[in-house]
Coordinates of C-alpha atoms and ligand atoms in Angstrom, one line a residue:
M1 CA 0.0 0.0 0.0
S2 CA 1.4 3.3 -0.9
Y3 CA -0.8 6.3 0.1
P4 CA 1.4 9.4 0.4
K5 CA 2.3 10.4 4.0
N6 CA 0.1 13.5 4.1
F7 CA -2.8 12.0 2.2
L8 CA -6.0 14.0 3.1
W9 CA -8.5 11.5 4.4
G10 CA -11.9 12.9 5.3
G11 CA -15.6 13.4 4.5
A12 CA -17.9 15.8 2.7
I13 CA -21.2 17.5 3.2
A14 CA -23.0 20.5 1.6
A15 CA -24.7 23.3 3.5
N16 CA -28.2 22.8 2.0
Q17 CA -28.2 19.1 2.7
A18 CA -26.9 19.3 6.3
E19 CA -27.2 22.7 8.0
G20 CA -30.9 23.4 8.2
A21 CA -31.6 26.7 9.9
W22 CA -32.7 27.9 6.5
D23 CA -34.1 31.2 7.7
I24 CA -32.2 31.7 10.9
D25 CA -29.7 34.5 11.7
G26 CA -30.5 36.4 8.5
K27 CA -30.1 33.6 6.0
G28 CA -32.0 34.2 2.7
E29 CA -33.8 31.6 0.6
S30 CA -31.6 29.5 -1.7
I31 CA -32.6 27.5 -4.7
C32 CA -32.6 24.3 -2.6
D33 CA -34.9 25.7 -0.1
H34 CA -37.6 25.6 -2.8
K35 CA -37.3 21.8 -3.4
R36 CA -39.7 19.4 -1.9
G37 CA -38.7 15.8 -0.9
G38 CA -39.2 13.0 -3.5
S39 CA -38.0 9.5 -4.1
L40 CA -36.5 7.2 -6.7
K41 CA -40.0 7.1 -8.4
K42 CA -41.2 10.6 -7.6
Q43 CA -39.2 13.6 -8.9
R44 CA -38.6 16.4 -6.5
V45 CA -41.1 19.3 -7.1
F46 CA -39.6 22.8 -7.3
D47 CA -42.0 25.5 -5.9
K48 CA -41.4 29.1 -7.1
V49 CA -42.9 30.2 -3.9
I50 CA -42.4 28.3 -0.6
L51 CA -45.7 26.8 0.5
E52 CA -46.7 26.6 4.1
D53 CA -48.1 23.2 4.0
E54 CA -45.3 21.5 2.1
Y55 CA -42.3 19.8 3.5
Y56 CA -38.9 21.1 2.3
P57 CA -36.0 18.8 3.5
S58 CA -33.3 21.5 3.4
H59 CA -35.2 23.7 6.0
E60 CA -34.0 21.6 8.9
A61 CA -31.9 19.0 7.1
V62 CA -29.8 17.3 9.9
D63 CA -29.4 20.6 11.7
F64 CA -25.7 20.8 11.4
Y65 CA -26.1 24.5 12.2
H66 CA -26.8 23.6 15.8
H67 CA -24.9 20.3 16.0
Y68 CA -21.6 21.3 14.3
K69 CA -19.6 20.9 17.5
E70 CA -20.7 17.4 18.2
D71 CA -20.4 16.4 14.5
I72 CA -16.9 17.8 14.0
A73 CA -15.8 16.2 17.3
M74 CA -17.0 12.8 15.8
F75 CA -15.1 13.5 12.6
G76 CA -12.1 14.3 14.7
E77 CA -12.5 11.0 16.6
M78 CA -12.4 9.2 13.2
G79 CA -9.1 11.0 12.5
F80 CA -10.3 13.2 9.6
K81 CA -7.5 15.2 8.1
V82 CA -9.9 17.2 6.0
F83 CA -13.6 18.1 6.1
R84 CA -15.3 19.3 2.9
L85 CA -18.3 21.6 3.5
S86 CA -19.9 24.3 1.5
I87 CA -20.7 27.9 2.6
A88 CA -24.3 28.8 1.9
W89 CA -24.0 31.9 -0.2
S90 CA -27.4 33.1 1.1
R91 CA -26.2 33.0 4.7
I92 CA -23.5 35.6 3.8
F93 CA -25.5 37.6 1.2
P94 CA -29.2 36.7 1.8
N95 CA -30.3 38.1 -1.5
G96 CA -27.0 37.9 -3.3
D97 CA -26.9 41.4 -4.6
E98 CA -26.2 43.3 -1.4
T99 CA -22.9 45.1 -1.0
E100 CA -22.5 44.3 2.8
P101 CA -22.4 40.8 4.1
N102 CA -24.5 39.3 6.9
E103 CA -22.2 39.2 10.0
A104 CA -24.2 36.5 11.7
G105 CA -23.6 34.2 8.7
L106 CA -19.9 35.0 8.7
A107 CA -19.6 34.4 12.4
F108 CA -21.2 30.9 12.0
Y109 CA -18.5 29.7 9.7
D110 CA -15.8 31.2 11.9
K111 CA -17.0 28.9 14.6
V112 CA -17.2 25.9 12.3
F113 CA -13.6 26.4 11.0
D114 CA -12.3 27.1 14.6
E115 CA -13.9 23.8 15.6
C116 CA -12.2 22.0 12.7
I117 CA -8.8 23.5 13.5
K118 CA -9.3 22.5 17.2
H119 CA -9.6 18.9 16.0
G120 CA -6.7 19.1 13.6
I121 CA -9.0 19.0 10.6
E122 CA -8.2 21.0 7.4
P123 CA -11.5 22.6 6.0
L124 CA -12.1 22.3 2.3
V125 CA -14.7 24.8 1.2
T126 CA -17.0 24.6 -1.8
L127 CA -18.1 28.1 -2.6
S128 CA -21.2 27.1 -4.5
H129 CA -22.9 23.8 -4.0
F130 CA -26.4 24.2 -5.7
E131 CA -27.1 27.1 -3.3
M132 CA -27.5 30.4 -5.2
P133 CA -29.7 32.9 -3.3
Y134 CA -33.1 32.6 -4.9
H135 CA -33.5 36.3 -5.3
L136 CA -30.8 36.1 -8.0
V137 CA -32.8 33.5 -9.9
K138 CA -36.0 35.7 -9.8
E139 CA -34.4 39.0 -10.5
Y140 CA -31.5 38.2 -12.8
N141 CA -32.2 34.7 -14.1
G142 CA -29.0 33.5 -12.4
F143 CA -25.7 33.4 -14.3
S144 CA -27.3 34.2 -17.6
D145 CA -26.9 37.8 -16.4
R146 CA -23.2 38.9 -16.2
R147 CA -24.0 41.1 -13.2
V148 CA -24.2 37.9 -11.2
I149 CA -20.5 37.3 -11.8
D150 CA -19.8 40.4 -9.8
F151 CA -22.2 39.4 -7.0
F152 CA -20.5 36.0 -6.8
L153 CA -17.1 37.7 -6.7
N154 CA -18.3 40.0 -3.9
Y155 CA -19.3 36.9 -2.0
T156 CA -16.2 34.8 -2.7
T157 CA -13.7 37.5 -2.0
T158 CA -15.6 38.4 1.2
V159 CA -15.3 34.8 2.6
M160 CA -11.8 34.2 1.3
E161 CA -10.6 37.4 2.9
R162 CA -12.4 36.6 6.2
Y163 CA -11.2 33.0 6.4
K164 CA -7.8 33.4 4.8
D165 CA -5.9 32.2 7.9
K166 CA -8.3 29.3 8.6
V167 CA -9.0 27.8 5.1
K168 CA -6.4 26.9 2.5
Y169 CA -8.4 24.6 0.2
W170 CA -11.3 25.9 -1.9
L171 CA -13.5 24.6 -4.7
T172 CA -15.4 27.1 -6.9
F173 CA -18.6 25.3 -8.3
N174 CA -19.8 21.9 -7.3
E175 CA -20.4 19.6 -10.3
I176 CA -20.2 22.5 -12.7
N177 CA -20.5 20.1 -15.7
F178 CA -24.1 19.3 -14.6
A179 CA -24.9 22.5 -16.5
T180 CA -24.1 20.8 -19.8
M181 CA -27.5 19.0 -19.3
P182 CA -30.9 20.8 -19.3
F183 CA -31.7 20.0 -15.7
G184 CA -28.4 21.5 -14.5
G185 CA -29.6 24.9 -15.6
L186 CA -31.4 25.8 -12.5
T187 CA -29.4 23.8 -10.0
V188 CA -25.9 25.1 -11.0
L189 CA -26.6 28.3 -13.0
G190 CA -29.8 29.6 -11.4
I191 CA -31.6 29.8 -14.7
Q192 CA -35.4 29.5 -14.7
N193 CA -37.1 30.1 -18.0
E194 CA -40.7 30.5 -18.7
N195 CA -42.6 27.2 -18.7
D196 CA -39.3 25.8 -17.3
E197 CA -38.2 25.0 -20.8
D198 CA -34.6 24.6 -21.6
N199 CA -33.0 27.3 -23.7
M200 CA -29.7 25.7 -24.8
A201 CA -28.1 28.9 -26.0
L202 CA -28.8 30.7 -22.8
R203 CA -27.7 27.8 -20.7
F204 CA -24.3 27.6 -22.4
Q205 CA -23.9 31.4 -22.2
A206 CA -24.6 31.2 -18.5
L207 CA -22.1 28.4 -18.1
H208 CA -19.6 30.6 -19.8
N209 CA -20.3 33.4 -17.3
T210 CA -19.9 30.8 -14.5
F211 CA -16.5 29.9 -15.9
I212 CA -15.6 33.5 -15.7
A213 CA -16.9 33.8 -12.2
S214 CA -14.7 30.7 -11.3
A215 CA -11.6 32.1 -13.0
K216 CA -12.0 35.5 -11.4
T217 CA -12.4 33.8 -8.0
V218 CA -9.1 31.8 -8.6
V219 CA -7.3 35.0 -9.6
E220 CA -8.6 37.1 -6.6
G221 CA -8.2 34.2 -4.2
H222 CA -4.5 33.9 -5.0
K223 CA -4.1 37.6 -4.4
I224 CA -5.7 37.2 -1.0
N225 CA -3.4 34.4 0.0
S226 CA -0.8 33.0 -2.4
E227 CA -0.9 29.7 -0.4
F228 CA -4.5 29.0 -1.4
K229 CA -5.1 25.9 -3.4
I230 CA -8.3 26.4 -5.5
G231 CA -9.8 23.6 -7.4
C232 CA -12.6 22.8 -9.8
M233 CA -15.2 20.2 -9.1
L234 CA -17.0 18.0 -11.6
A235 CA -19.2 15.0 -11.4
H236 CA -17.1 12.6 -13.5
M237 CA -19.4 10.6 -15.7
T238 CA -17.5 7.5 -16.8
F239 CA -19.1 5.7 -19.7
Y240 CA -18.0 2.4 -21.4
P241 CA -19.1 1.4 -24.9
L242 CA -21.6 -1.4 -24.5
T243 CA -20.2 -3.3 -27.5
P244 CA -17.1 -3.2 -29.6
N245 CA -19.1 -1.5 -32.4
P246 CA -16.8 1.5 -33.3
E247 CA -20.0 3.6 -33.3
D248 CA -20.4 2.9 -29.6
M249 CA -16.8 3.9 -29.0
L250 CA -17.3 7.1 -30.9
L251 CA -20.5 7.9 -28.9
V252 CA -18.6 7.4 -25.7
Q253 CA -15.9 9.8 -26.9
Q254 CA -18.5 12.4 -27.8
W255 CA -20.3 12.2 -24.5
D256 CA -17.0 12.3 -22.6
N257 CA -16.0 15.4 -24.4
L258 CA -19.3 17.2 -23.8
L259 CA -20.1 16.0 -20.3
N260 CA -16.6 15.8 -18.7
N261 CA -13.8 17.2 -20.9
F262 CA -15.4 20.5 -21.8
C263 CA -15.7 21.9 -18.3
G264 CA -12.5 20.3 -17.1
D265 CA -10.5 21.7 -20.0
V266 CA -11.8 25.3 -19.6
Q267 CA -10.9 25.3 -15.9
V268 CA -7.7 23.3 -15.9
K269 CA -6.3 24.3 -19.4
G270 CA -7.8 27.7 -19.4
K271 CA -9.4 27.6 -22.8
Y272 CA -12.3 26.1 -24.7
P273 CA -11.5 22.8 -26.3
Y274 CA -11.6 22.4 -30.1
F275 CA -14.6 20.0 -30.1
M276 CA -17.0 22.5 -28.7
S277 CA -16.9 24.7 -31.8
E278 CA -18.6 22.1 -33.8
Y279 CA -21.1 21.4 -31.1
F280 CA -22.0 25.0 -30.8
K281 CA -22.4 25.4 -34.5
D282 CA -24.7 22.3 -34.7
N283 CA -26.9 23.7 -32.0
N284 CA -26.9 27.4 -33.1
I285 CA -25.0 28.5 -30.0
D286 CA -22.9 31.6 -30.2
I287 CA -21.1 32.3 -27.0
V288 CA -20.5 36.0 -26.3
F289 CA -17.0 36.5 -25.0
E290 CA -16.2 39.9 -23.5
E291 CA -12.9 41.4 -24.4
S292 CA -10.9 40.1 -21.5
D293 CA -12.6 36.7 -21.1
K294 CA -10.0 34.6 -23.0
E295 CA -7.2 36.1 -21.0
L296 CA -9.2 35.6 -17.7
L297 CA -9.8 32.0 -18.4
K298 CA -6.0 31.5 -18.9
E299 CA -5.1 33.5 -15.7
G300 CA -7.8 31.7 -13.7
K301 CA -6.7 28.1 -14.1
V302 CA -7.3 26.0 -11.1
D303 CA -4.6 24.4 -9.0
F304 CA -6.1 21.0 -8.8
Y305 CA -9.0 18.9 -10.2
S306 CA -11.5 17.4 -7.9
F307 CA -14.5 15.2 -8.8
S308 CA -17.3 13.1 -7.5
Y309 CA -17.3 9.4 -8.4
Y310 CA -20.0 6.9 -7.5
S311 CA -20.7 4.7 -10.4
T312 CA -20.3 4.1 -14.2
N313 CA -22.7 3.3 -17.0
C314 CA -22.6 2.0 -20.6
A315 CA -23.6 3.8 -23.8
S316 CA -24.6 2.5 -27.2
I317 CA -26.1 3.7 -30.4
D318 CA -28.4 0.6 -30.1
Q319 CA -31.5 1.9 -28.4
G320 CA -33.9 -0.2 -26.3
R321 CA -31.3 -1.7 -23.9
E322 CA -32.1 -2.1 -20.2
M323 CA -31.3 1.2 -18.5
T324 CA -30.2 2.0 -15.0
M325 CA -29.6 5.1 -12.8
G326 CA -26.6 7.1 -11.8
N327 CA -25.4 10.4 -10.4
L328 CA -26.9 13.2 -12.6
M329 CA -27.4 10.8 -15.4
G330 CA -28.3 7.2 -16.0
G331 CA -27.2 4.9 -18.8
I332 CA -27.3 1.4 -20.1
K333 CA -26.9 -1.5 -17.6
N334 CA -23.5 -3.1 -17.4
P335 CA -23.8 -6.9 -17.1
Y336 CA -20.6 -7.1 -15.1
L337 CA -21.6 -4.7 -12.3
E338 CA -23.9 -4.8 -9.3
A339 CA -26.0 -1.8 -8.4
S340 CA -27.1 0.0 -5.3
E341 CA -30.7 0.1 -4.3
W342 CA -31.0 3.3 -6.2
G343 CA -29.6 1.7 -9.4
W344 CA -26.2 3.2 -9.2
Q345 CA -23.7 0.6 -10.5
I346 CA -20.8 -0.1 -8.3
D347 CA -17.5 0.0 -10.1
P348 CA -14.2 0.5 -8.1
T349 CA -12.1 -0.4 -11.1
G350 CA -13.8 2.4 -13.0
L351 CA -12.3 4.8 -10.3
R352 CA -8.8 3.6 -11.1
Y353 CA -9.5 4.0 -14.8
T354 CA -11.0 7.5 -14.3
L355 CA -8.1 8.6 -12.1
N356 CA -5.6 7.5 -14.8
K357 CA -7.6 9.1 -17.5
L358 CA -7.8 12.4 -15.7
Y359 CA -4.2 12.6 -14.7
D360 CA -3.1 11.8 -18.2
R361 CA -5.2 14.6 -19.6
Y362 CA -4.5 17.3 -17.0
E363 CA -1.3 16.5 -15.1
V364 CA -2.4 18.4 -12.1
P365 CA -3.0 17.0 -8.6
L366 CA -6.4 15.2 -8.2
M367 CA -8.8 14.8 -5.3
V368 CA -11.8 12.5 -5.0
V369 CA -14.2 14.8 -3.1
E370 CA -17.3 12.6 -3.3
N371 CA -17.7 8.8 -3.2
G372 CA -19.9 6.5 -1.2
L373 CA -22.9 4.3 -1.1
G374 CA -26.4 5.5 -0.6
A375 CA -28.2 2.7 1.2
V376 CA -31.0 2.0 3.7
D377 CA -29.6 1.4 7.1
V378 CA -31.3 -0.7 9.8
V379 CA -31.0 0.2 13.5
E380 CA -30.9 -3.0 15.5
E381 CA -32.6 -3.3 18.8
D382 CA -29.5 -2.6 20.7
G383 CA -29.0 0.6 18.6
S384 CA -26.2 -0.8 16.5
I385 CA -26.0 -0.3 12.7
I386 CA -24.2 -3.0 10.9
D387 CA -23.4 -1.4 7.5
D388 CA -21.1 -4.0 6.1
Y389 CA -22.3 -3.2 2.5
R390 CA -21.0 0.3 3.0
I391 CA -17.6 -0.9 4.3
D392 CA -17.3 -3.3 1.3
Y393 CA -18.1 -0.5 -1.1
L394 CA -15.6 1.9 0.4
R395 CA -12.9 -0.8 0.9
E396 CA -12.9 -1.6 -2.8
H397 CA -12.7 2.1 -3.7
V398 CA -9.8 2.6 -1.3
I399 CA -8.0 -0.3 -3.0
A400 CA -8.7 1.2 -6.4
M401 CA -7.3 4.6 -5.4
N402 CA -4.2 3.0 -4.1
E403 CA -3.7 1.1 -7.4
A404 CA -4.1 4.4 -9.2
I405 CA -1.4 6.0 -7.0
E406 CA 0.8 3.0 -7.7
D407 CA 0.1 3.6 -11.4
G408 CA 1.7 7.0 -10.8
V409 CA -1.4 9.3 -10.4
D410 CA -0.9 12.3 -8.1
L411 CA -4.0 11.8 -5.9
F412 CA -3.7 13.9 -2.7
G413 CA -7.1 13.4 -0.9
Y414 CA -10.4 11.6 -0.5
T415 CA -13.5 12.9 1.1
M416 CA -16.2 10.3 1.4
W417 CA -19.6 11.8 0.6
G418 CA -22.2 12.3 3.3
C419 CA -19.8 11.3 6.2
I420 CA -22.8 12.1 8.4
D421 CA -26.3 11.1 7.1
L422 CA -27.9 14.0 5.2
V423 CA -30.6 14.9 2.8
S424 CA -30.2 13.3 -0.6
A425 CA -29.7 15.9 -3.3
G426 CA -31.3 13.8 -6.0
T427 CA -34.3 12.5 -4.2
G428 CA -34.6 14.7 -1.1
E429 CA -34.8 11.5 1.0
M430 CA -33.2 10.8 4.4
K431 CA -33.5 7.1 3.9
K432 CA -30.8 7.2 1.2
R433 CA -28.0 7.3 3.7
Y434 CA -24.3 7.6 3.1
G435 CA -22.9 8.3 6.6
F436 CA -20.5 6.8 9.1
I437 CA -22.7 8.6 11.5
Y438 CA -26.4 7.8 11.6
V439 CA -28.9 10.6 12.2
D440 CA -32.3 9.8 13.6
K441 CA -34.6 11.4 11.1
D442 CA -36.9 10.1 8.4
N443 CA -38.2 11.1 5.0
N444 CA -41.1 13.0 6.6
G445 CA -38.9 15.0 8.8
E446 CA -39.7 13.0 12.0
G447 CA -36.9 12.0 14.4
T448 CA -34.8 13.2 17.3
L449 CA -31.7 14.2 15.2
K450 CA -29.7 12.0 17.6
R451 CA -26.3 11.0 16.2
S452 CA -24.9 7.5 16.5
K453 CA -21.9 5.6 15.1
K454 CA -22.4 2.9 12.5
K455 CA -20.0 0.0 12.2
S456 CA -18.3 1.8 9.3
F457 CA -17.3 4.6 11.8
N458 CA -14.6 2.4 13.4
W459 CA -13.6 0.9 10.1
Y460 CA -12.9 4.3 8.6
K461 CA -11.0 5.3 11.8
K462 CA -8.7 2.4 11.3
V463 CA -8.2 3.1 7.6
I464 CA -7.2 6.7 8.4
A465 CA -5.0 5.7 11.3
S466 CA -3.1 3.2 9.1
N467 CA -3.0 5.5 6.1
G468 CA -5.0 3.1 4.0
V469 CA -3.2 -0.1 5.0
D470 CA -5.6 -1.6 7.5
I471 CA -8.7 -2.0 5.4
A472 CA -10.0 -5.3 6.6
Ligands
LIG1 C1 -23.5 14.8 -6.0 C2 -23.8 16.0 -5.2 O1 -24.3 14.9 -7.1 O2 -23.9 13.5 -5.5 C3 -24.2 15.8 -3.8 O3 -22.7 16.9 -5.2 C4 -25.2 14.6 -3.7 O4 -24.8 17.0 -3.4 C5 -24.4 13.4 -4.2 O5 -25.8 14.4 -2.5 C6 -25.1 12.1 -4.0 O6 -26.3 12.2 -4.7 P1 -27.7 11.8 -4.0 O7 -28.7 12.1 -5.0 O8 -27.6 10.4 -3.6 O9 -27.8 12.7 -2.8

């Protein structure tokens, strides 16, 4: 086993899925605060106006806002070296377009970071994890309006300045490549068109503006503290050709270019890749570049590449195959893989493959900032939770990462997703649990919010203590 000595082991959450306290201490409404709970079969409903009689899972979530001390202490007990969390933009700028920040929001994250530092944990902060202030959606149609770039900059420079001595690692936009698909328009870019129809040209223009916001943040961040390490974050969608038909291979290449390489190239290489010109032409998209945009993208290249990885799928030009689910996007079932209860196919070897592929393309340090198994956990009569399935999943991925490191990949950290149970982003459920720490709360919002350790808690503690050697 060969994990580097300072490998950053840890876990990850996002504000809207964990904090709750959605309207406390001056916080404004964010996009996620408008999403009702759903399930695998029932899509989450988005309400333009929050309704009194509906249940919105983010409003209380798992109340990290009031439990952060206890939760971070448990992360410390597991030996976390890093804790990935997001700052809720609407806690700092409730509407998004104010000039002065909300001090109560800033004070909350000061306390959270101090607690991390107390436990020897390095915070890794996502600046935007599906949490744009809703006011910016209503008034500006999100990033389709370039003024939102300045609002974002005002927010990011405010928090980077404030926490410059407490936080070194930053990510700009969570799963930015989600915006290459229609349903990523609202979630990532804050666009809401009439009749909720997708406007492709507007979406790609808004994505361009988001790239600029990210690049400017990188440039300004490095001015605030030259030691900052600022990364991009993508949901890596790994596809295999279903058959050796060259057309299947070509399809996989085209999807890979659009879904993964486009956003990765812009943020790591600092320029639009050649293949997007043809795609834009075919779809009548004409991206408006302002004079300094090209230069800015070059100057604002990220320091590292981070990504989420849960599963893989197959693709084929042959329609009518059996389909399955996945993060952000499903695909054709792979006969060689098992799937989670939510249909996400489990593929540790795919992680080794993906790490090699990314390192070859970008030659910058990599970090896996999301990975894990969403499963239904059973609390036994004595209160124990025997989540061997989760341990098995994680063990295989820890082995795969190690193999990639042995292949020569520069991988410097791993934050397991949902280290404490939280609200599922995709379905809004509580019962799709990822955590080492169980939270007593159900899909209807009932429960005591009590925290308890699952079997995987001690397993991960051992993994971290042995730097990935003791994985039994
Ligand atoms: C990623 C997101 O898409 O996957 C997380 O960054 C999300 O916010 C995670 O929770 C797992 O997805 P889900 O739908 O199981 O919560």
